Coordinates of C-alpha atoms and ligand atoms in Angstrom, one line a residue:
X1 CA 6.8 -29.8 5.1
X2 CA 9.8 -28.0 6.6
X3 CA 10.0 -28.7 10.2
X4 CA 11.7 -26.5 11.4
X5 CA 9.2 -23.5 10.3
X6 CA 7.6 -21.8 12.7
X7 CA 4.2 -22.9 11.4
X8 CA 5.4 -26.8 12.2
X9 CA 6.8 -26.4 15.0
X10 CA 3.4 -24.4 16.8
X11 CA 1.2 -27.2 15.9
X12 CA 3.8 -29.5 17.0
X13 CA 3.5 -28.1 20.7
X14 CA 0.0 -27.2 19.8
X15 CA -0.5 -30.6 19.5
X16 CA 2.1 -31.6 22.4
X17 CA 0.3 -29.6 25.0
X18 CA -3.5 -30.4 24.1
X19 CA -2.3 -34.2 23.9
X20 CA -0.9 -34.0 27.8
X21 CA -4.5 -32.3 28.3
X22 CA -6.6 -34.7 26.8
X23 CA -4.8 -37.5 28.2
X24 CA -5.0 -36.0 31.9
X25 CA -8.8 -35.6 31.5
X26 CA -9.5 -38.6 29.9
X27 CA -7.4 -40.6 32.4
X28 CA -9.3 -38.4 35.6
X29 CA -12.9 -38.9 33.8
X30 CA -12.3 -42.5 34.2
X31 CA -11.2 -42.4 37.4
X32 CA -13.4 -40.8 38.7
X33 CA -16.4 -42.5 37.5
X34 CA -14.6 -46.1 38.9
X35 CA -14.4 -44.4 42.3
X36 CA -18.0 -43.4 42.2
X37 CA -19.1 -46.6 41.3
X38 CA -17.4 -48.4 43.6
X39 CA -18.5 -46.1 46.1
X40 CA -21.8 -46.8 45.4
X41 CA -21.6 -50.5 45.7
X42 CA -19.6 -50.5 48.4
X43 CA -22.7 -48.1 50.3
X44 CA -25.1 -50.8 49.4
X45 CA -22.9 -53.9 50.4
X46 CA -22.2 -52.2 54.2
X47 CA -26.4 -51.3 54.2
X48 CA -27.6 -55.0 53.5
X49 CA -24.3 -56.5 56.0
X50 CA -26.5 -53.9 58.6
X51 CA -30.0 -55.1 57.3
X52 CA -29.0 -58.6 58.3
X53 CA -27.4 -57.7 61.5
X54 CA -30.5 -56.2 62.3
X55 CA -32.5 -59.3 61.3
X56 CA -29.9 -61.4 63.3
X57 CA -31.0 -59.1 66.3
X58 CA -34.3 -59.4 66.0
X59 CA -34.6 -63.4 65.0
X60 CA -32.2 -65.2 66.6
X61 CA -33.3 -66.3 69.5
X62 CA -36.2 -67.2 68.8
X63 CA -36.2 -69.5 65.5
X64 CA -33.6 -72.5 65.5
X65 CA -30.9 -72.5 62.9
X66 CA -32.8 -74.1 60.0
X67 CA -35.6 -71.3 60.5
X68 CA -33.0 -69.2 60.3
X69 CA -31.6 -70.1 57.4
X70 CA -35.1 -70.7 55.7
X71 CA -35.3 -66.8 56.9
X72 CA -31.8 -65.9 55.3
X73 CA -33.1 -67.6 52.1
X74 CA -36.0 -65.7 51.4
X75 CA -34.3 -62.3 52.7
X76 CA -31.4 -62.5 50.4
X77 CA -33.4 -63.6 47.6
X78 CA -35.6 -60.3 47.7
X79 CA -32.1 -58.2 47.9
X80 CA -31.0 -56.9 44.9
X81 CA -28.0 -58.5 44.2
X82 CA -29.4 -62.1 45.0
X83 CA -28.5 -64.6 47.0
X84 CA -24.8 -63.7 47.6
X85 CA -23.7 -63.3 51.1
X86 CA -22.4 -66.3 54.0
X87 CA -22.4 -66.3 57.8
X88 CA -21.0 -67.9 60.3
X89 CA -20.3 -68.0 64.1
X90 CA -16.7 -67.4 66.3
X91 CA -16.2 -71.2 65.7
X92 CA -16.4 -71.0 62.0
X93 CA -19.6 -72.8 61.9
X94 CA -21.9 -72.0 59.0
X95 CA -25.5 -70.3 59.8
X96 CA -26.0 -69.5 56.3
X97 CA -23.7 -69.8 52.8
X98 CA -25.2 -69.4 49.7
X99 CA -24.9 -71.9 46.7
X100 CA -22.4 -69.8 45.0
X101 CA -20.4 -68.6 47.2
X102 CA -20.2 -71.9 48.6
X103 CA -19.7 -73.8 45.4
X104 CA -16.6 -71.1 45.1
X105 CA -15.0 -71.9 48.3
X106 CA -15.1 -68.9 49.5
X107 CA -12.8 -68.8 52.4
X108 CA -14.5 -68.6 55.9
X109 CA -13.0 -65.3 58.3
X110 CA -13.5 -66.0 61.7
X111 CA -15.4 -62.6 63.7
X112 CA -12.1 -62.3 65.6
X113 CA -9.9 -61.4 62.6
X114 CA -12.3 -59.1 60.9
X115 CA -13.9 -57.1 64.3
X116 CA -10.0 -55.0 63.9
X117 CA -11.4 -53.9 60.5
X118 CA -14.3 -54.6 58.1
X119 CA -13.1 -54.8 54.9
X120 CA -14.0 -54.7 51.1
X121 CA -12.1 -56.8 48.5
X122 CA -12.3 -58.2 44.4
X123 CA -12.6 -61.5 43.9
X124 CA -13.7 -63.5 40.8
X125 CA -15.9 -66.4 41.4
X126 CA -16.9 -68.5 39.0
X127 CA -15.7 -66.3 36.0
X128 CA -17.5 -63.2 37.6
X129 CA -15.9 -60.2 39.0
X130 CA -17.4 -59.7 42.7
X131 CA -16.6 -57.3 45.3
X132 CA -16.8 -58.8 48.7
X133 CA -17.6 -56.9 51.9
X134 CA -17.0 -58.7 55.6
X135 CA -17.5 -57.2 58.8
X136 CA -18.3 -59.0 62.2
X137 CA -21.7 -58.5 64.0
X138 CA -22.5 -59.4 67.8
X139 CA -25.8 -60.4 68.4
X140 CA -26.9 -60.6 72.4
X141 CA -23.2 -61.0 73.2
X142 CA -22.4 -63.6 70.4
X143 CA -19.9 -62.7 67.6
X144 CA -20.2 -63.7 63.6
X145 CA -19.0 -62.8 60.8
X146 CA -21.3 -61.5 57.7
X147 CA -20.0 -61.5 54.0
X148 CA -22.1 -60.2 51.6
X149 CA -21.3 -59.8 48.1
X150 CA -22.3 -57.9 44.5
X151 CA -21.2 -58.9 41.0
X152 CA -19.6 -56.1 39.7
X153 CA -19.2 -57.4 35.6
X154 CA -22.6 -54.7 34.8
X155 CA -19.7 -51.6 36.3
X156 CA -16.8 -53.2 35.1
X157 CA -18.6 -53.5 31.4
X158 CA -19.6 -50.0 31.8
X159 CA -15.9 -48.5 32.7
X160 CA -14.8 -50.6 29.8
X161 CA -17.1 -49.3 27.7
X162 CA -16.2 -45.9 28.8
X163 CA -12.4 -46.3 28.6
X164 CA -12.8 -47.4 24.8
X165 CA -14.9 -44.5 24.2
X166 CA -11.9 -42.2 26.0
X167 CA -9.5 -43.9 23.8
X168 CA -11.0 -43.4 20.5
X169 CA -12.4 -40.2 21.1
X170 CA -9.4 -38.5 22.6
X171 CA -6.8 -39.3 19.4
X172 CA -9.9 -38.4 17.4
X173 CA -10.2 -35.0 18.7
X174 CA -6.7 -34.8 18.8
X175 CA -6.1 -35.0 15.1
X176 CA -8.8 -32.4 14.3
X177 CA -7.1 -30.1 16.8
X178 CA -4.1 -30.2 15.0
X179 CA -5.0 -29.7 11.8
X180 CA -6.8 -27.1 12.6
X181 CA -4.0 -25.9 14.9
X182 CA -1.9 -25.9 11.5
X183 CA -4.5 -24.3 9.6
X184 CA -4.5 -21.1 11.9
X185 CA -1.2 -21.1 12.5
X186 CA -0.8 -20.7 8.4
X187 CA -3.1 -18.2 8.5
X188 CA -1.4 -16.3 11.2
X189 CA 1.9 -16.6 9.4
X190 CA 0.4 -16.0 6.1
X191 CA 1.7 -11.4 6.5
X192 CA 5.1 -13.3 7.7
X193 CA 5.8 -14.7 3.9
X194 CA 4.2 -11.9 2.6
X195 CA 6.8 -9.5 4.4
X196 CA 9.5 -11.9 3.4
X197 CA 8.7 -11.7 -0.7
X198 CA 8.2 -7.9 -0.3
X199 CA 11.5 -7.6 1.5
X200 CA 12.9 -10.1 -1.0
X201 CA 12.0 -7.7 -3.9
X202 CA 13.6 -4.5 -2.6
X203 CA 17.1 -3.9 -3.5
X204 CA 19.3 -0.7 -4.2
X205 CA 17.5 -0.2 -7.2
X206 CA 13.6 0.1 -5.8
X207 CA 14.8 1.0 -2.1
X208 CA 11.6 3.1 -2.5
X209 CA 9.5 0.4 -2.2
X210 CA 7.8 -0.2 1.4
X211 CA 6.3 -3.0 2.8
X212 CA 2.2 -3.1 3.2
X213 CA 1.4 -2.3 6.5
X214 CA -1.4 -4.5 7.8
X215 CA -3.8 -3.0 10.0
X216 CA -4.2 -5.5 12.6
X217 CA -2.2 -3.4 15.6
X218 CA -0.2 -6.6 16.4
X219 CA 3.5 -7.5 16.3
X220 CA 3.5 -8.0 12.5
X221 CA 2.5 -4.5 12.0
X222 CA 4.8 -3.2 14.7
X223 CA 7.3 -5.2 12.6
X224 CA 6.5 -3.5 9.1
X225 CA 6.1 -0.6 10.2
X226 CA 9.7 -1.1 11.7
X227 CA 11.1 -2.3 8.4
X228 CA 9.8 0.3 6.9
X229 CA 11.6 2.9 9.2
X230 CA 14.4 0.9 8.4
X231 CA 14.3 1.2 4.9
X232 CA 13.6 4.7 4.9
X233 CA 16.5 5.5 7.1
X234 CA 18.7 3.3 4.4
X235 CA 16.9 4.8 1.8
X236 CA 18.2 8.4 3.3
X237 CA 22.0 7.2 3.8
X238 CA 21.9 5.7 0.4
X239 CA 21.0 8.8 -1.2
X240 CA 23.1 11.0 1.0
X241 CA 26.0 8.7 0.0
X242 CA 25.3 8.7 -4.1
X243 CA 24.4 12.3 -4.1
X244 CA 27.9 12.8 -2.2
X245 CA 30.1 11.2 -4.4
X246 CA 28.3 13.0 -7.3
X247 CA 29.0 16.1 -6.1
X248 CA 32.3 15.6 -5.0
X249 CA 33.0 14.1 -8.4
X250 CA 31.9 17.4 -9.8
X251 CA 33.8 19.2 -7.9
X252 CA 37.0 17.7 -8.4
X253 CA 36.3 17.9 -12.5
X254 CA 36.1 21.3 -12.4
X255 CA 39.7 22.2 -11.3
X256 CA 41.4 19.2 -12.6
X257 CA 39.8 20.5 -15.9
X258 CA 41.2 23.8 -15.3
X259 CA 44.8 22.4 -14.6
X260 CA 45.1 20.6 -17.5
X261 CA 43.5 23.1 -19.8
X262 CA 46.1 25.6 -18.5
X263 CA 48.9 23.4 -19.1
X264 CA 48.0 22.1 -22.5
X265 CA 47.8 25.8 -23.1
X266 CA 51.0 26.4 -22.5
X267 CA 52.8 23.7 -24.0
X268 CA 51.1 23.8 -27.3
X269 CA 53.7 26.3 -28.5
X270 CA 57.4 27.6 -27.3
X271 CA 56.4 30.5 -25.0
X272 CA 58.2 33.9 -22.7
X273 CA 59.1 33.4 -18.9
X274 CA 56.5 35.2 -18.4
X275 CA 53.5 33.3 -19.6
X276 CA 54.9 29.9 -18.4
X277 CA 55.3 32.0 -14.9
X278 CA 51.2 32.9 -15.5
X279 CA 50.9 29.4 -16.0
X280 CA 52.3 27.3 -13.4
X281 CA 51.0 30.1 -11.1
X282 CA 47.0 29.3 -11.9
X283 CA 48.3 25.4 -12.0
X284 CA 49.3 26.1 -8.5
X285 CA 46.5 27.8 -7.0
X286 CA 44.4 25.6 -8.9
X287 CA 46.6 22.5 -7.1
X288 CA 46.1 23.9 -3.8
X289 CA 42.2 25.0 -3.9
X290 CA 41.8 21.1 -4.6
X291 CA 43.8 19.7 -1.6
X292 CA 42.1 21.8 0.3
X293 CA 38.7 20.2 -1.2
X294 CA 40.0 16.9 -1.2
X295 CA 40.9 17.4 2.5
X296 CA 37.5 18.6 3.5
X297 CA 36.0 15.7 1.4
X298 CA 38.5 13.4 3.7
X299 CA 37.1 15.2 6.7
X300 CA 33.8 14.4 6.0
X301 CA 33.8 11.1 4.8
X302 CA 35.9 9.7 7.5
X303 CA 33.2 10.1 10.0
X304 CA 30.7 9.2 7.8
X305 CA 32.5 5.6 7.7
X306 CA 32.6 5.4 11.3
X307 CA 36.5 5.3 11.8
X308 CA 37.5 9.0 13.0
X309 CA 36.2 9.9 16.2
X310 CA 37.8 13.2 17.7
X311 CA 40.1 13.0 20.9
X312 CA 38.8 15.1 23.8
X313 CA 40.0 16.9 26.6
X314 CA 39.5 18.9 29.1
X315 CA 40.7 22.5 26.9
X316 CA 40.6 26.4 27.4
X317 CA 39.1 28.2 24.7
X318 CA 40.7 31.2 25.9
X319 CA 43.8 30.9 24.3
X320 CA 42.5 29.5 21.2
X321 CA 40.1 31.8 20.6
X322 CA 42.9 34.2 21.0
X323 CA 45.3 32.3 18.1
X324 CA 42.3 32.0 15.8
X325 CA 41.3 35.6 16.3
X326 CA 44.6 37.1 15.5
X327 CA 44.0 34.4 12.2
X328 CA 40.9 36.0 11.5
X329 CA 41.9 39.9 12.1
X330 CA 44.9 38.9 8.7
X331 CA 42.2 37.8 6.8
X332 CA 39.6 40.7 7.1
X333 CA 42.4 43.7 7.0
X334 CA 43.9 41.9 3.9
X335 CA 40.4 42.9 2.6
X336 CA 39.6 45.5 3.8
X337 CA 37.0 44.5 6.7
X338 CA 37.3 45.9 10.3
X339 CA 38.0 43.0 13.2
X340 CA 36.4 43.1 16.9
X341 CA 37.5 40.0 19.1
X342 CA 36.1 39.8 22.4
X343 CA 35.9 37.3 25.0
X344 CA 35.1 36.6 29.3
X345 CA 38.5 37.1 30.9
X346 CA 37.4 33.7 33.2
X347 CA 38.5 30.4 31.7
X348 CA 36.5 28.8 29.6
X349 CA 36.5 25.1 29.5
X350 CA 35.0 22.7 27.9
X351 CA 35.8 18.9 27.1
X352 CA 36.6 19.4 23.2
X353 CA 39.3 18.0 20.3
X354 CA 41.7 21.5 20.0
X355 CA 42.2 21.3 16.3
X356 CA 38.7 20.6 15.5
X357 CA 37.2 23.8 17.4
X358 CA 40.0 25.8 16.1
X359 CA 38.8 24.7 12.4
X360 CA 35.2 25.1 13.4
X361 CA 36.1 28.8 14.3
X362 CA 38.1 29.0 11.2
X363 CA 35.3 27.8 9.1
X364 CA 32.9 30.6 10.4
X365 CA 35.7 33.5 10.1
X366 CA 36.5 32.0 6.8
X367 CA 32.6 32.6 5.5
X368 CA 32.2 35.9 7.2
X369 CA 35.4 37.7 5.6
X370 CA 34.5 35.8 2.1
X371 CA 31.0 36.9 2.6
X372 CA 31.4 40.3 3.6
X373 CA 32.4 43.2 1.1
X374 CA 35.0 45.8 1.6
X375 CA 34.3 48.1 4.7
X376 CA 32.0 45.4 6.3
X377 CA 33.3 44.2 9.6
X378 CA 33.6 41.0 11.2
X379 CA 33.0 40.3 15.1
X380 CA 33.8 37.1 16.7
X381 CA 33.0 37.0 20.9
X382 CA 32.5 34.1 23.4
X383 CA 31.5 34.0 26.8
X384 CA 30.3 31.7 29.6
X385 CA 27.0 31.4 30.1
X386 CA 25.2 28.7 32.8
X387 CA 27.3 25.8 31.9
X388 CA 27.6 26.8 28.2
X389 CA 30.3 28.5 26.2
X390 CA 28.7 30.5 23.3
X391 CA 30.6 31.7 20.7
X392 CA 29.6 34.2 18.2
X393 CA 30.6 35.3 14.9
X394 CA 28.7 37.9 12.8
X395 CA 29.4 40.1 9.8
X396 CA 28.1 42.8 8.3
X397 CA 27.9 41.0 4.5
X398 CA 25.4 40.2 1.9
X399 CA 23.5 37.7 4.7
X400 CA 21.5 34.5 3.5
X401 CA 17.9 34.1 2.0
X402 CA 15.3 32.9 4.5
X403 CA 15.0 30.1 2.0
X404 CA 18.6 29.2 2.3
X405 CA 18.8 29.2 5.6
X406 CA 17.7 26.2 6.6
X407 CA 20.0 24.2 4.1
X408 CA 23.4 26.2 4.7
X409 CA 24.7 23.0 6.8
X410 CA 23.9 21.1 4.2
X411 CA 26.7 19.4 2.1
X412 CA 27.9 21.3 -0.9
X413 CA 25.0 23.5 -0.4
X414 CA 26.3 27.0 -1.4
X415 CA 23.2 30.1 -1.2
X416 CA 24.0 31.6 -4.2
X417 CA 26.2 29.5 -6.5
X418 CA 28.0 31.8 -9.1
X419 CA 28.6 34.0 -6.2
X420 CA 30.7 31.1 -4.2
X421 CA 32.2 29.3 -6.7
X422 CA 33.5 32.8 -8.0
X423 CA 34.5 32.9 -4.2
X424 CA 36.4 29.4 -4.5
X425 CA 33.9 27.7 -1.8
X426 CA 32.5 24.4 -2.4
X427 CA 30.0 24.3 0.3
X428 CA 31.5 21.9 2.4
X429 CA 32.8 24.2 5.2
X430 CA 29.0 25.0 7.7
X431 CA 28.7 20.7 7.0
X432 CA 32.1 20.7 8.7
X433 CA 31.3 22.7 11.5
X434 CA 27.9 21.2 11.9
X435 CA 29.9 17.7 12.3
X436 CA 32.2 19.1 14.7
X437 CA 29.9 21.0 16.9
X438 CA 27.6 17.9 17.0
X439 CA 30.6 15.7 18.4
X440 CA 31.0 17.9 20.8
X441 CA 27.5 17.6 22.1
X442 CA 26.8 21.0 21.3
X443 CA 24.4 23.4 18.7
X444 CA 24.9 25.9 15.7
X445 CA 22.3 27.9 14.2
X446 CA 22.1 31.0 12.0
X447 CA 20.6 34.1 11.8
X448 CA 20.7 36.2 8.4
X449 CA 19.1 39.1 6.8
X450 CA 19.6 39.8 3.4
X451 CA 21.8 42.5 2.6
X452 CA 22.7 43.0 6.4
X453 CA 24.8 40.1 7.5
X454 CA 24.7 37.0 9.4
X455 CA 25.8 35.8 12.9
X456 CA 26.2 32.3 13.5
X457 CA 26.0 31.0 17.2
X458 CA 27.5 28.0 18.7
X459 CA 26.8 26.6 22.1
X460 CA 29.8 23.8 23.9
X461 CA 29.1 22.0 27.5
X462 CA 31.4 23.8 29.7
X463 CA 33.3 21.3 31.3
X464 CA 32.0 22.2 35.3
X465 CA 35.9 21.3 36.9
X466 CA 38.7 23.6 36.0
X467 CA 41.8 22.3 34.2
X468 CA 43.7 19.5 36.4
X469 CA 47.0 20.9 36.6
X470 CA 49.8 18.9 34.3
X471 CA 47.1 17.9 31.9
X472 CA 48.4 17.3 28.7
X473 CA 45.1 19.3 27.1
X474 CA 46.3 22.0 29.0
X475 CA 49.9 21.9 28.2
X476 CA 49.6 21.9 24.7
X477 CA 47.2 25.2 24.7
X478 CA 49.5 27.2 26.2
X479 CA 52.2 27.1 23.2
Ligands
LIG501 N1 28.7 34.6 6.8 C1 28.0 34.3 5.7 N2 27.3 35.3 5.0 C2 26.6 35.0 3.9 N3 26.4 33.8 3.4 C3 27.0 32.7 4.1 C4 27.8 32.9 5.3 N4 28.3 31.8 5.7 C5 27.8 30.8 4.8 N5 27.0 31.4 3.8 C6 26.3 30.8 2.7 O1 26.2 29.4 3.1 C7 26.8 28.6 2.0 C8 27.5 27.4 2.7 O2 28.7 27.8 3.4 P1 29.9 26.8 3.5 O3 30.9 27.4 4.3 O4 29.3 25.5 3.8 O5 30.4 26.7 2.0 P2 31.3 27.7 1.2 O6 31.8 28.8 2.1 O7 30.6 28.1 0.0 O8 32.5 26.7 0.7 P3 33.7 26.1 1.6 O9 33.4 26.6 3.0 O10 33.5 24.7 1.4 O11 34.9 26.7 1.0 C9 27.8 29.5 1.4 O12 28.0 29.1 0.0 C10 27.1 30.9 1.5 O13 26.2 31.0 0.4
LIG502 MG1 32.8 28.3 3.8

């Protein structure tokens, strides 16, 4: 038995606690029959000392002491404990003893010293238990003393009896209680080792598996139920995490495969300027479209182990939207796509990380160029709006499916895939921007129609006091 199982140690205080219980009722059962007892005889003993004062009363002046006595005889013979009771006068002179009580030496009390207080006491006389009451009566003027006595072996016999009842029973009952305090306690516990060997059995390989739920609406459903949650929120990461790496493994291949298929190319035999030029040209762009991939993956991944957090201050968008704009505009006239920038002259501050919301806004004027064809144009505008900043950019371009849309944020989600890879994407920028809006407390969503174009909207927390003066956030935006 392992002791220090839950199971064991319930029936141990189980047993503890029931133990104290039985103990205190057995111990105030007996007492309480003793005292009731007693009570009882002590009632009779004070109504036969007043049955002979009254006789006393009645008889004494008229019969001498002899008749008296004779009287006594016959009287305490007819009472029901016998012949067990003495008298005698303030000079310690007997009017009556009784053989036994006589033969015992039963110690004479003179009126004066029991008048303060009649008493009751235990005495054993002649091998039997006897309870002794005295009490002084005054008859016409004259004091005595009366003690009157009542074996007491029949109650002491029955208390015994009782207490070895109490005894037996008590450990008796005790032992049944336990066992059956362990039984139910097993029983209770029972789902508990059940959880445990379920819980044992899943790994990374079945993280599918749940626990069985049992319907009993008490803490050991709450706790599967929880488990469950658990596992489903590990079975989510664990995914998200293989199906990461696969993908980023597949994106890696394809340009590392492209890099070395150009150079073997080239080597295999002696070639012109020309072609090597060619060649270490598509190695290049090749090289650079895969730091850039292997930086996003960085960006991504950091957070995702917990150990990048962004470093925020109080910041003016103003002047950053302003930089990233004039970014923006290069980009769309190099192909060909008209630019509109416009923005709320007041500042607009929010608590953010600069080069994170400058890459956010990059992201979304990188998609809408790359997304839009020739003659398109590209609008990116922000204002304040009760407490928000919102920030707009839309195009003109092909748009996104309806059945796209909800997965654009998604990681290496691309809508149409020829199309972006052709367009050197990997689908990692929208997950970027989703992370960075999110650590800024804030929202993106999209809007597309096919064929028409897309805005994307982002809302920041405005920052509600203006920029302290000297700030280092504000220092740095200025450049
Ligand atoms: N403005 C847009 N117009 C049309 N489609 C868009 C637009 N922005 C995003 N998309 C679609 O959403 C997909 C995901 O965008 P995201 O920026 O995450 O990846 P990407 O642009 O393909 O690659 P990357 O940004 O990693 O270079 C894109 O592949 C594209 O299909
Ligand atoms: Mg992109």
């Amino acid at each position: 038995m392992n002791t220090r199982s839950i199971r064991f140690r319930l029936t141990v205080w189980y047993t503890a606690v029931l133990g104290f219980a039985l103990l205190a009722f057995a111990a105030g059962t007996w007492l309480a029959m003793r005292h009731s007892l007693y009570a009882a005889v002590d009632d009779s003993l004070r109504d036969r000392a007043e049955g002979v004062r009254r006789f006393m009363y009645a008889q004494i002046e008229a019969l001498s002491i002899e008749e008296i006595r004779d009287e006594f005889k016959e009287h305490s013979v007819l009472g029901p404990a016998g012949d067990l009771f003495q008298v005698c006068d303030a000079k310690g002179a007997w009017l009556y003893r009784s053989a036994a009580l006589e033969s015992a030496q039963v110690p004479i009390l003179l009126p004066k010293d029991v008048s303060a207080k009649p008493h009751f006491e235990n005495r054993l006389i002649q091998n039997t238990p006897l309870r002794l009451f005295s009490r002084e009566v005054v008859v016409r003027g004259k004091p005595y003393t009366v003690q009157i006595a009542a074996p007491m072996h029949e109650i002491d016999e029955a208390l015994e009896d009782v207490r070895w009842i109490l005894l037996f029973l008590a450990p008796a009952l005790l032992a049944v209680a336990s066992l059956g305090g362990y039984w139910l306690s097993g029983r209770a516990l029972n789902p508990v080792d059940a959880i445990t060997r379920a819980a044992r059995s899943i790994n990374a390989q079945s993280l599918s598996h749940r626990l069985e739920i049992p319907k009993t609406g008490d803490e050991l459903q709450r706790l599967s139920e929880t488990l469950n949650e658990m596992l489903d929120r590990l079975e989510d990461s664990f995914h998200r995490v293989t199906r990461f790496t696969a993908d980023a493994s597949h994106e890696l291949r394809t340009p590392v495969a492209l890099i070395r298929t150009t150079s073997e190319l080239a080597l295999r035999r002696t070639r012109s300027a020309e072609e090597y030029e060619t060649a270490l040209r598509q190695v290049l762009s090749e090289s650079e479209r895969t730091s850039a991939l292997i930086e996003n993956l960085l960006t991504l991944a950091r957070p995702d182990s917990g150990s990048e957090s962004l470093d925020k201050r109080p910041l003016d968008l103003l002047q950053l939207l302003r930089e990233t704009a004039s970014q923006g505009e290069t980009l769309a006239l190099g192909r060909g796509i008209r630019f509109a920038f416009e923005a709320d002259s007041a500042p607009l501050i929010i608590l953010g990380d600069g080069p994170a919301v400058r890459r956010l806004i990059l992201i979304l004027l990188d998609n809408a160029v790359k997304y839009t064809p020739e003659g398109g144009e590209v609008a990116l505008r922000a204002a304040g709006d009760q407490g928000f900043v919102r920030i707009e950019v839309r195009d003109t371009g092909v748009g996104i499916a309806q059945t796209d849309l909800p997965h654009i944020f998604e990681r290496f989600y691309r809508a149409d895939a020829a199309r972006s890879r052709q367009s050197g994407g990997a689908g990692l920028g929208l997950a970027i921007a989703k992370w960075i809006v999110e650590q800024h407390g804030g929202h993106i969503e999209a809007e597309s129609e096919l064929g028409r174009g897309s805005t994307f909207r982002v809302r920041l927390l405005q920052a509600s006091s203006a920029l302290p003066t000297g700030h280092p956030g504000s220092a740095g935006l200025s450049t």
